[in-house]
GROMACS .gro file of C-alpha atoms in nm:
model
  326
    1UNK     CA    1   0.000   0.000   0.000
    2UNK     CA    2   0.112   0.353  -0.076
    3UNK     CA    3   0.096   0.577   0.175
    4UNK     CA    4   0.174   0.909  -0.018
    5UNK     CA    5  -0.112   1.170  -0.086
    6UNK     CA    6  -0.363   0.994   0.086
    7UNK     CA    7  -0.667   1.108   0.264
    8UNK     CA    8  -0.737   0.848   0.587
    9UNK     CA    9  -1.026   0.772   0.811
   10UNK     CA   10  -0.922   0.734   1.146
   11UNK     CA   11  -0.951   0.424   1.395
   12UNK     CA   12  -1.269   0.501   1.595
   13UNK     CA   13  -1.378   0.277   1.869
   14UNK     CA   14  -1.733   0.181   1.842
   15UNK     CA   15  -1.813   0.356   1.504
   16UNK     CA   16  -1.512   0.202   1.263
   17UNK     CA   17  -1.685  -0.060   1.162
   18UNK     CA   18  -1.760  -0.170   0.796
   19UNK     CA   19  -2.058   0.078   0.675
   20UNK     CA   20  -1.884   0.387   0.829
   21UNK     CA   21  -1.546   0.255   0.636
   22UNK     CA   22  -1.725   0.198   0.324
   23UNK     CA   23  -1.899   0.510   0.306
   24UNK     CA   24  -1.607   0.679   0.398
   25UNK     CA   25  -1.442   0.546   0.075
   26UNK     CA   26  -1.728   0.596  -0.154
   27UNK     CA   27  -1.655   0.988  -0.059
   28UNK     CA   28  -1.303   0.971  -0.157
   29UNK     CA   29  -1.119   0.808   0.171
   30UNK     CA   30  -0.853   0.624   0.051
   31UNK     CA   31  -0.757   0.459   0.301
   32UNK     CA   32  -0.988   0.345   0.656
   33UNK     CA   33  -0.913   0.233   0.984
   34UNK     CA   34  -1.135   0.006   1.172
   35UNK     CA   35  -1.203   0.046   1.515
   36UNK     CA   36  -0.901  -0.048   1.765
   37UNK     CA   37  -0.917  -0.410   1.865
   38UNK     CA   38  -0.715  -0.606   2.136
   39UNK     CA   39  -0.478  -0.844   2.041
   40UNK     CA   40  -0.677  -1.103   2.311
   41UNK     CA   41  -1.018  -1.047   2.140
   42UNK     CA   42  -0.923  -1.148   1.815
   43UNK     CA   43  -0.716  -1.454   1.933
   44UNK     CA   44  -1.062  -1.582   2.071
   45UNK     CA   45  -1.230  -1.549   1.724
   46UNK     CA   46  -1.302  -1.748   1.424
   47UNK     CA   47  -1.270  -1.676   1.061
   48UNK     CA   48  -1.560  -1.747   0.894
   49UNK     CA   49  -1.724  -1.649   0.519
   50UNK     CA   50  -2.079  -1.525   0.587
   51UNK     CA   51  -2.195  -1.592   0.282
   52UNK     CA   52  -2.581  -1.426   0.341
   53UNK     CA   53  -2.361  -1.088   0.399
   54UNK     CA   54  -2.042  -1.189   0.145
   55UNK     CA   55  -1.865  -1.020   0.400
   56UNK     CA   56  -1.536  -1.190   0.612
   57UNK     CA   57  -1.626  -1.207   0.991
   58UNK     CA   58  -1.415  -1.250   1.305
   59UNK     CA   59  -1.645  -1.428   1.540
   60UNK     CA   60  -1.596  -1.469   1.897
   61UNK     CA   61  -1.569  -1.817   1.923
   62UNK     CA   62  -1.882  -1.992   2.097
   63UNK     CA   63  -2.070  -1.633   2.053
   64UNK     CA   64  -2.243  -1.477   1.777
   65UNK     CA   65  -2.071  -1.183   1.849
   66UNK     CA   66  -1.886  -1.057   1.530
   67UNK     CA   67  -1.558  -0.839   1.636
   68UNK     CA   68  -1.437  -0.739   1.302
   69UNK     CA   69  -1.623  -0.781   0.976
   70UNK     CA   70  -1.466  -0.684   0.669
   71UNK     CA   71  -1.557  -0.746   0.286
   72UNK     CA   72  -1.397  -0.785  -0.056
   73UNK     CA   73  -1.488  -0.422  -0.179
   74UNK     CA   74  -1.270  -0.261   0.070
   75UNK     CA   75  -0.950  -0.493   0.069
   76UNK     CA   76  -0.670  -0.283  -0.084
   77UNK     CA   77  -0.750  -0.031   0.166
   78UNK     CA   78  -0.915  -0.102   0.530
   79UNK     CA   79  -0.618  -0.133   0.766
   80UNK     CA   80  -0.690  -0.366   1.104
   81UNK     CA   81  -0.559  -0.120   1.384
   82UNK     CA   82  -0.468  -0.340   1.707
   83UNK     CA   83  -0.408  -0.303   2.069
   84UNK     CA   84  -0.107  -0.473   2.177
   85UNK     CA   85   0.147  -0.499   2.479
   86UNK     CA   86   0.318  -0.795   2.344
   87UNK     CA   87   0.501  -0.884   2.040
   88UNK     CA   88   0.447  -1.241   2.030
   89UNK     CA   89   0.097  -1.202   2.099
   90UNK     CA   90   0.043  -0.911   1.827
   91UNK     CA   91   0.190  -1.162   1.546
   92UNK     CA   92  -0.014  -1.449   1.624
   93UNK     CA   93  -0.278  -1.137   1.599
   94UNK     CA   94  -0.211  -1.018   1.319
   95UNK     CA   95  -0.165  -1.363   1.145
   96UNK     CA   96  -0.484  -1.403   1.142
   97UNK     CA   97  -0.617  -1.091   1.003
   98UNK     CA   98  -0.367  -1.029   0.775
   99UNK     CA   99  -0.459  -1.153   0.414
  100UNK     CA  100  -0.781  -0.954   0.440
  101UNK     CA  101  -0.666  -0.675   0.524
  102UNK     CA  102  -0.426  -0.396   0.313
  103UNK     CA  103  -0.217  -0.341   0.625
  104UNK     CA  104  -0.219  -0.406   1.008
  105UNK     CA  105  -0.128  -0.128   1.230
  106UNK     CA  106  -0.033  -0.075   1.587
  107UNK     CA  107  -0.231   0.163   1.835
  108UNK     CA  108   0.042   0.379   2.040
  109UNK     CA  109  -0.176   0.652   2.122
  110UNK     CA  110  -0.505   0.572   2.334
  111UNK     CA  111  -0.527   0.792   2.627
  112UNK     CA  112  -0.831   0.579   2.751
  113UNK     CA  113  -0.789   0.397   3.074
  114UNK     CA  114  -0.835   0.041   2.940
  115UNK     CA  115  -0.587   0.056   2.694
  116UNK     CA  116  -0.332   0.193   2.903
  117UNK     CA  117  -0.377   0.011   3.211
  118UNK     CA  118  -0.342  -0.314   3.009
  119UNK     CA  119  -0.012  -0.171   2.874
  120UNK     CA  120  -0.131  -0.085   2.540
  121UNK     CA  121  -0.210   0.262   2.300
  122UNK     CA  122  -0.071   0.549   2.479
  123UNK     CA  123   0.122   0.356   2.775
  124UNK     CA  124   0.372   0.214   2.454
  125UNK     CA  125   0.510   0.541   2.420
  126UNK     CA  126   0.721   0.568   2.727
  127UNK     CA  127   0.869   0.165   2.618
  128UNK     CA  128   1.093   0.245   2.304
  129UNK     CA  129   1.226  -0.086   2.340
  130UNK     CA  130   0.876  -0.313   2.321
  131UNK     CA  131   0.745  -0.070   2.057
  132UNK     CA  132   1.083  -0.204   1.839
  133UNK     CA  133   1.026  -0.554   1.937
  134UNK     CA  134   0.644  -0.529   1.857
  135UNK     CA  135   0.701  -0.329   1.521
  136UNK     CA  136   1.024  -0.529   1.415
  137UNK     CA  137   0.856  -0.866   1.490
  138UNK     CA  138   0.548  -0.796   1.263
  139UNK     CA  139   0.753  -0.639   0.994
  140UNK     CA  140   1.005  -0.996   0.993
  141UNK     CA  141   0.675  -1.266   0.963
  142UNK     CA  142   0.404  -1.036   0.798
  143UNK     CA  143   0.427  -0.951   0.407
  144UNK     CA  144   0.101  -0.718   0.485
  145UNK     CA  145   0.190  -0.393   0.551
  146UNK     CA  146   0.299  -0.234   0.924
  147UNK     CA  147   0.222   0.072   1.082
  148UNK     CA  148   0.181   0.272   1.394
  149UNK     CA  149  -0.064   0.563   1.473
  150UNK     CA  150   0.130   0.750   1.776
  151UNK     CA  151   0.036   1.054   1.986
  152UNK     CA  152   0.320   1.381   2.070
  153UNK     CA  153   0.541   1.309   2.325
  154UNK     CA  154   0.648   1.569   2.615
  155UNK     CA  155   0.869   1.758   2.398
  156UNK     CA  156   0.948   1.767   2.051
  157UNK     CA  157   1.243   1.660   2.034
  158UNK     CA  158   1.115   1.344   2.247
  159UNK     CA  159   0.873   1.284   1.969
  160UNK     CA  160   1.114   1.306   1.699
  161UNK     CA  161   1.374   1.052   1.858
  162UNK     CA  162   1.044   0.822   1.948
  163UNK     CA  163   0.968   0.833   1.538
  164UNK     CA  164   1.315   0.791   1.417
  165UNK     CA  165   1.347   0.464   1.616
  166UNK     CA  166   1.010   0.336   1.472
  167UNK     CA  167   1.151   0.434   1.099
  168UNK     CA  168   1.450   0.229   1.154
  169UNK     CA  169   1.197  -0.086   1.219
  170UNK     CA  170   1.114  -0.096   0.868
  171UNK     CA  171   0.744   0.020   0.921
  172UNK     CA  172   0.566   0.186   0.587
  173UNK     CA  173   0.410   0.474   0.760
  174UNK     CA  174   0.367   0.640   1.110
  175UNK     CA  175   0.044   0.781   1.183
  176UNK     CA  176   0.051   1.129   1.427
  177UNK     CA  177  -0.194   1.255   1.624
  178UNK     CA  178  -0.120   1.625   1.750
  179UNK     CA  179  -0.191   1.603   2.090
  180UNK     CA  180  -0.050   1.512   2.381
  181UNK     CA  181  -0.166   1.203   2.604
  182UNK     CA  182  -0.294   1.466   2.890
  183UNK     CA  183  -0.490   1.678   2.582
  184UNK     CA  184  -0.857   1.660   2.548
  185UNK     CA  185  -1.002   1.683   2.210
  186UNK     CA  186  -1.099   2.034   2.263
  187UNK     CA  187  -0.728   2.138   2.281
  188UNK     CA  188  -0.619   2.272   1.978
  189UNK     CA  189  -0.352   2.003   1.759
  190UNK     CA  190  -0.041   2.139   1.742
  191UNK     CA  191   0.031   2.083   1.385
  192UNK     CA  192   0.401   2.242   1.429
  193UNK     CA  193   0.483   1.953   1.598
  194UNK     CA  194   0.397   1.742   1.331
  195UNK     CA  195   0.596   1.891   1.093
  196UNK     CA  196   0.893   1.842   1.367
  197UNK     CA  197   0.858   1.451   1.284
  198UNK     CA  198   0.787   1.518   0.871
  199UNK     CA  199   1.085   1.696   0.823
  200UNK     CA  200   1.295   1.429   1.012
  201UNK     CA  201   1.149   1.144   0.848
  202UNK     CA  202   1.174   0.979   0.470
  203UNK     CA  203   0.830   0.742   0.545
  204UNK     CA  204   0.530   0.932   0.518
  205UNK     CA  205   0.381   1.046   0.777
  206UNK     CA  206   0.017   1.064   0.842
  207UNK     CA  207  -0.122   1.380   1.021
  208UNK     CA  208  -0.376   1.367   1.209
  209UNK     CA  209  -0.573   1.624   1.465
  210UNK     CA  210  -0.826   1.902   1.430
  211UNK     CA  211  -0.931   1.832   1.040
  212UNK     CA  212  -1.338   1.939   1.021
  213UNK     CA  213  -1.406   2.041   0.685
  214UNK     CA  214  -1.202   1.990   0.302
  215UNK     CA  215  -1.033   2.293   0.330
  216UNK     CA  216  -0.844   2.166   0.660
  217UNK     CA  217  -0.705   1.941   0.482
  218UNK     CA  218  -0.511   2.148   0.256
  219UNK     CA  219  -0.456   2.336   0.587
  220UNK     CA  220  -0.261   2.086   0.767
  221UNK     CA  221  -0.089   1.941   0.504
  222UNK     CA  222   0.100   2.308   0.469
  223UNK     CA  223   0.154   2.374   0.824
  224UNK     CA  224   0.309   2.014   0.861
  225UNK     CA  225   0.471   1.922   0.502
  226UNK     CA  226   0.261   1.608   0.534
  227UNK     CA  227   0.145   1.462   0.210
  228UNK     CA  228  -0.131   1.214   0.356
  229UNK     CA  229  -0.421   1.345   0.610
  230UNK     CA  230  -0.642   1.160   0.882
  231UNK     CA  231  -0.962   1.241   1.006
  232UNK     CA  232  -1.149   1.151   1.286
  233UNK     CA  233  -1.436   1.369   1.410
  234UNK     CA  234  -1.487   1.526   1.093
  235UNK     CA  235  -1.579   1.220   0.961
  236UNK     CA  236  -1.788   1.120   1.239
  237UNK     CA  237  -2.001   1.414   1.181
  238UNK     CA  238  -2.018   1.380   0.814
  239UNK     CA  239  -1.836   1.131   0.596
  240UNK     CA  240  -1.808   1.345   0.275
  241UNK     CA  241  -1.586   1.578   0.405
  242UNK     CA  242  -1.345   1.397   0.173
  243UNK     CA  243  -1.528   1.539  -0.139
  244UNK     CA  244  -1.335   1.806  -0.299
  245UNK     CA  245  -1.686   1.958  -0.390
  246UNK     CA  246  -1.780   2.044  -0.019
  247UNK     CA  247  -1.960   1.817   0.231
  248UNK     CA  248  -2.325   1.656   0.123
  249UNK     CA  249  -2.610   1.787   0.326
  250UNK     CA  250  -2.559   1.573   0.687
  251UNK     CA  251  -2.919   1.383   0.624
  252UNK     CA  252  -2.816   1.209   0.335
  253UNK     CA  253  -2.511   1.137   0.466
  254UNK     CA  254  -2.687   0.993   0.729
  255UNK     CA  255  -2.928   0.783   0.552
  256UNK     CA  256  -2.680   0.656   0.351
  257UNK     CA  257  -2.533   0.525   0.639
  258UNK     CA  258  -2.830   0.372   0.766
  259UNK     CA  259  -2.844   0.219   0.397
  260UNK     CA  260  -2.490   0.054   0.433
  261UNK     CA  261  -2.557  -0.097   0.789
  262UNK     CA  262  -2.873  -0.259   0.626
  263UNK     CA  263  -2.667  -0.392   0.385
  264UNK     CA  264  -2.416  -0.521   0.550
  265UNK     CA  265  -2.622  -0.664   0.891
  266UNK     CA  266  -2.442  -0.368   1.119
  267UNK     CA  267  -2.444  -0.399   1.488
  268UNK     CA  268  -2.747  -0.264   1.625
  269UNK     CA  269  -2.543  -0.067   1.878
  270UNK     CA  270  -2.264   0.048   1.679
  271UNK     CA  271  -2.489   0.181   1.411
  272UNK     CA  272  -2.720   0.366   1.718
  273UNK     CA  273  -2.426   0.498   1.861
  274UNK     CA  274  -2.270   0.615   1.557
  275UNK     CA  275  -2.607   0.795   1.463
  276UNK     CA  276  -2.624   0.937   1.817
  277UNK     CA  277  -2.257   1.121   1.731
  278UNK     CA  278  -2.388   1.295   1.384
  279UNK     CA  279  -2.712   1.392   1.602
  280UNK     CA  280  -2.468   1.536   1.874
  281UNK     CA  281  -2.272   1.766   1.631
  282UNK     CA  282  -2.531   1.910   1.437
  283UNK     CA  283  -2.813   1.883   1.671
  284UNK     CA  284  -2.927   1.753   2.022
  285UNK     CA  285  -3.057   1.372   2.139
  286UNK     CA  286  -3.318   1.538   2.330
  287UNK     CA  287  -3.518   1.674   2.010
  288UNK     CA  288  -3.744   1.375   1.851
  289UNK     CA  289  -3.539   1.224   1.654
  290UNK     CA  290  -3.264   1.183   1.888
  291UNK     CA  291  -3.587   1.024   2.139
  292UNK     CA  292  -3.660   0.801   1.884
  293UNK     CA  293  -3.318   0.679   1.801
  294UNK     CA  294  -3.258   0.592   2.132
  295UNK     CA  295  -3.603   0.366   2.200
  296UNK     CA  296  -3.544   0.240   1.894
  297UNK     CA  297  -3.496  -0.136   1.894
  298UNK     CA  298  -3.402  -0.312   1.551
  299UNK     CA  299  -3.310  -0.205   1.229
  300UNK     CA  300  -3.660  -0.213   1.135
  301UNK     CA  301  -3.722   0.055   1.372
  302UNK     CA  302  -3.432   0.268   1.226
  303UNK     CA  303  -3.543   0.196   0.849
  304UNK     CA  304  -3.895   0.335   0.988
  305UNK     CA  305  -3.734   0.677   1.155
  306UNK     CA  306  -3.498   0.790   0.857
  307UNK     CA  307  -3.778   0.672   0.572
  308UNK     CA  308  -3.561   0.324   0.432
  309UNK     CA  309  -3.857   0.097   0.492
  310UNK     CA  310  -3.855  -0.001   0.139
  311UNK     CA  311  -3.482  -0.045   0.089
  312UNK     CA  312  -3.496  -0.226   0.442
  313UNK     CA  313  -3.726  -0.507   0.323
  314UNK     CA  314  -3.561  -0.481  -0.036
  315UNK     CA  315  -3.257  -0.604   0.158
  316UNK     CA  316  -3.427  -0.854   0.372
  317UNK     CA  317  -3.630  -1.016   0.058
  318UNK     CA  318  -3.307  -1.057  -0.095
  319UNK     CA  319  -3.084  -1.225   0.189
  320UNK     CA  320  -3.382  -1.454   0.352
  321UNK     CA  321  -3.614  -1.440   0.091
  322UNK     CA  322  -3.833  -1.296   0.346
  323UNK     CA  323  -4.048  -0.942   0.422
  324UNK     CA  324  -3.846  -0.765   0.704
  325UNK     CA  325  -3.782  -0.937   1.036
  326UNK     CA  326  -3.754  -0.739   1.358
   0.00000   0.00000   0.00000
């Protein structure tokens, strides 16, 4: 995978799954992240063709629970980002993931409290040595693609040193968010500090922080020198913001979405939770729509609240061979 000039959906726990990712790319992402997923989770799963979706599912073995789901259309581009604290463990990971996916990469910058208290996302950052041994294990058994997705150290020159050793493990690109670990998401990025690790790098580097509409794009690729650009929240809100054009109008965006997690059997939660975040930006949960979102109960309920009834049991005729189910 090239890495160069690309425009990147970020890893977002909880709403990275396959019909944000594929919408994503049918408004000019190149490249998507799914959500972050421990290294232990995906051990416990099964590969297994669902061939009502055509999609490739990760099940957790004895469950019905489906922990990454992934299809043909988006190989060549949907990278699996993992949580990790241990090399061995991340390659027996990653093995199984890895020929249908376009890369794997490694999460070194969660802030959250689960990921660092198990030694994982942001807590890497302070262990130069098990980030080499993680990223330089991968790189020697995979043929897929490494990366890492990292967060601003202290200092600058602290992140620079930090990026230069992950260079030298062979990776293809380094991912870097413009914040620091104690930085809330209202803080602005501080893009200068990106452009600390561009300049001393020759593998492209990924920026990533405080990108909400097309023209921030252009933005922070001057301020940083940074040919490739991830978004995260921008996204969220509306996934066209990768349309040179200027963004859709946020309710098609979000009925398309609704579309796409018909489609492809979404989570029931995930896609609630992802349509609670575009009500959030543009609007408020406590209006009627955001009531009825939340009491709704199935996809048929959805379908009903953003007018897809039809295309719902269009769907549902052609998988089961049946009107809708509930």
């Amino acid at each position: 995978m090239d890495y160069h000039n690309k425009l990147v959906l970020a890893p977002m726990v909880r709403v990275g799954t396959l019909p944000l990712r594929l919408l994503a790319a049918q408004y000019g992402a190149d490249i998507t992240y799914g959500e972050e997923i421990i290294d232990h989770r995906i051990l416990k799963c099964d590969r297994t063709l669902n061939e009502l979706n055509g999609t490739t599912d990760f099940v957790e073995k004895g469950t019905e629970v489906v922990a990454f789901r992934t299809c043909d259309q988006e190989r060549n581009q949907v990278v699996f980002q993992m949580g990790t604290s241990d090399a061995v463990r991340a390659l027996s990971a990653a093995q199984l993931v890895a020929k249908d996916v376009a890369a794997i990469d490694v999460n070194m910058g969660c802030p959250k409290a689960f990921s660092v208290q198990g030694g994982m996302g942001s807590a890497l950052l302070s262990k130069p040595d098990l980030i080499h041994d993680i990223l330089t294990t991968l790189r020697r058994n995979l043929s897929t693609p490494v990366t890492c997705k990292i967060r601003l150290l202290k200092s600058p020159n602290d992140t620079v040193e930090l990026a230069r050793r992950i260079e030298k493990t062979g990776v293809s690109a380094l991912a870097v968010h413009g914040r620091k670990v104690p930085d809330r998401p209202r803080d602005p990025a501080k893009w200068n500090e990106i452009a600390d690790v561009v300049s001393a790098l020759s593998i492209p580097v990924i920026a990533n922080g405080d990108v909400f509409e097309y023209n921030d794009i252009q933005r922070i690729k001057s301020a940083t020198g940074a040919t490739s650009v991830m978004v995260a929240r921008g996204a969220l809100w509306n996934a066209s913001i990768f349309l040179p054009e200027g963004e859709l109008p946020y309710e098609e965006v979000k009925r398309e979405y609704l579309r796409k997690c018909i489609l492809w059997d979404n989570d029931l939660k995930s896609t609630k939770q992802t349509l609670r975040e575009m009500i959030m930006h543009y609007s408020c949960l406590e209006f009627p729509e955001g009531k009825a979102l939340n009491k709704s109960e199935s996809m048929a309920d959805l379908a009903e609240l953003y007018g897809q009834e039809e295309y719902y049991q269009f769907v549902c005729k052609t998988r089961f061979g049946v009107d809708g189910y509930r």
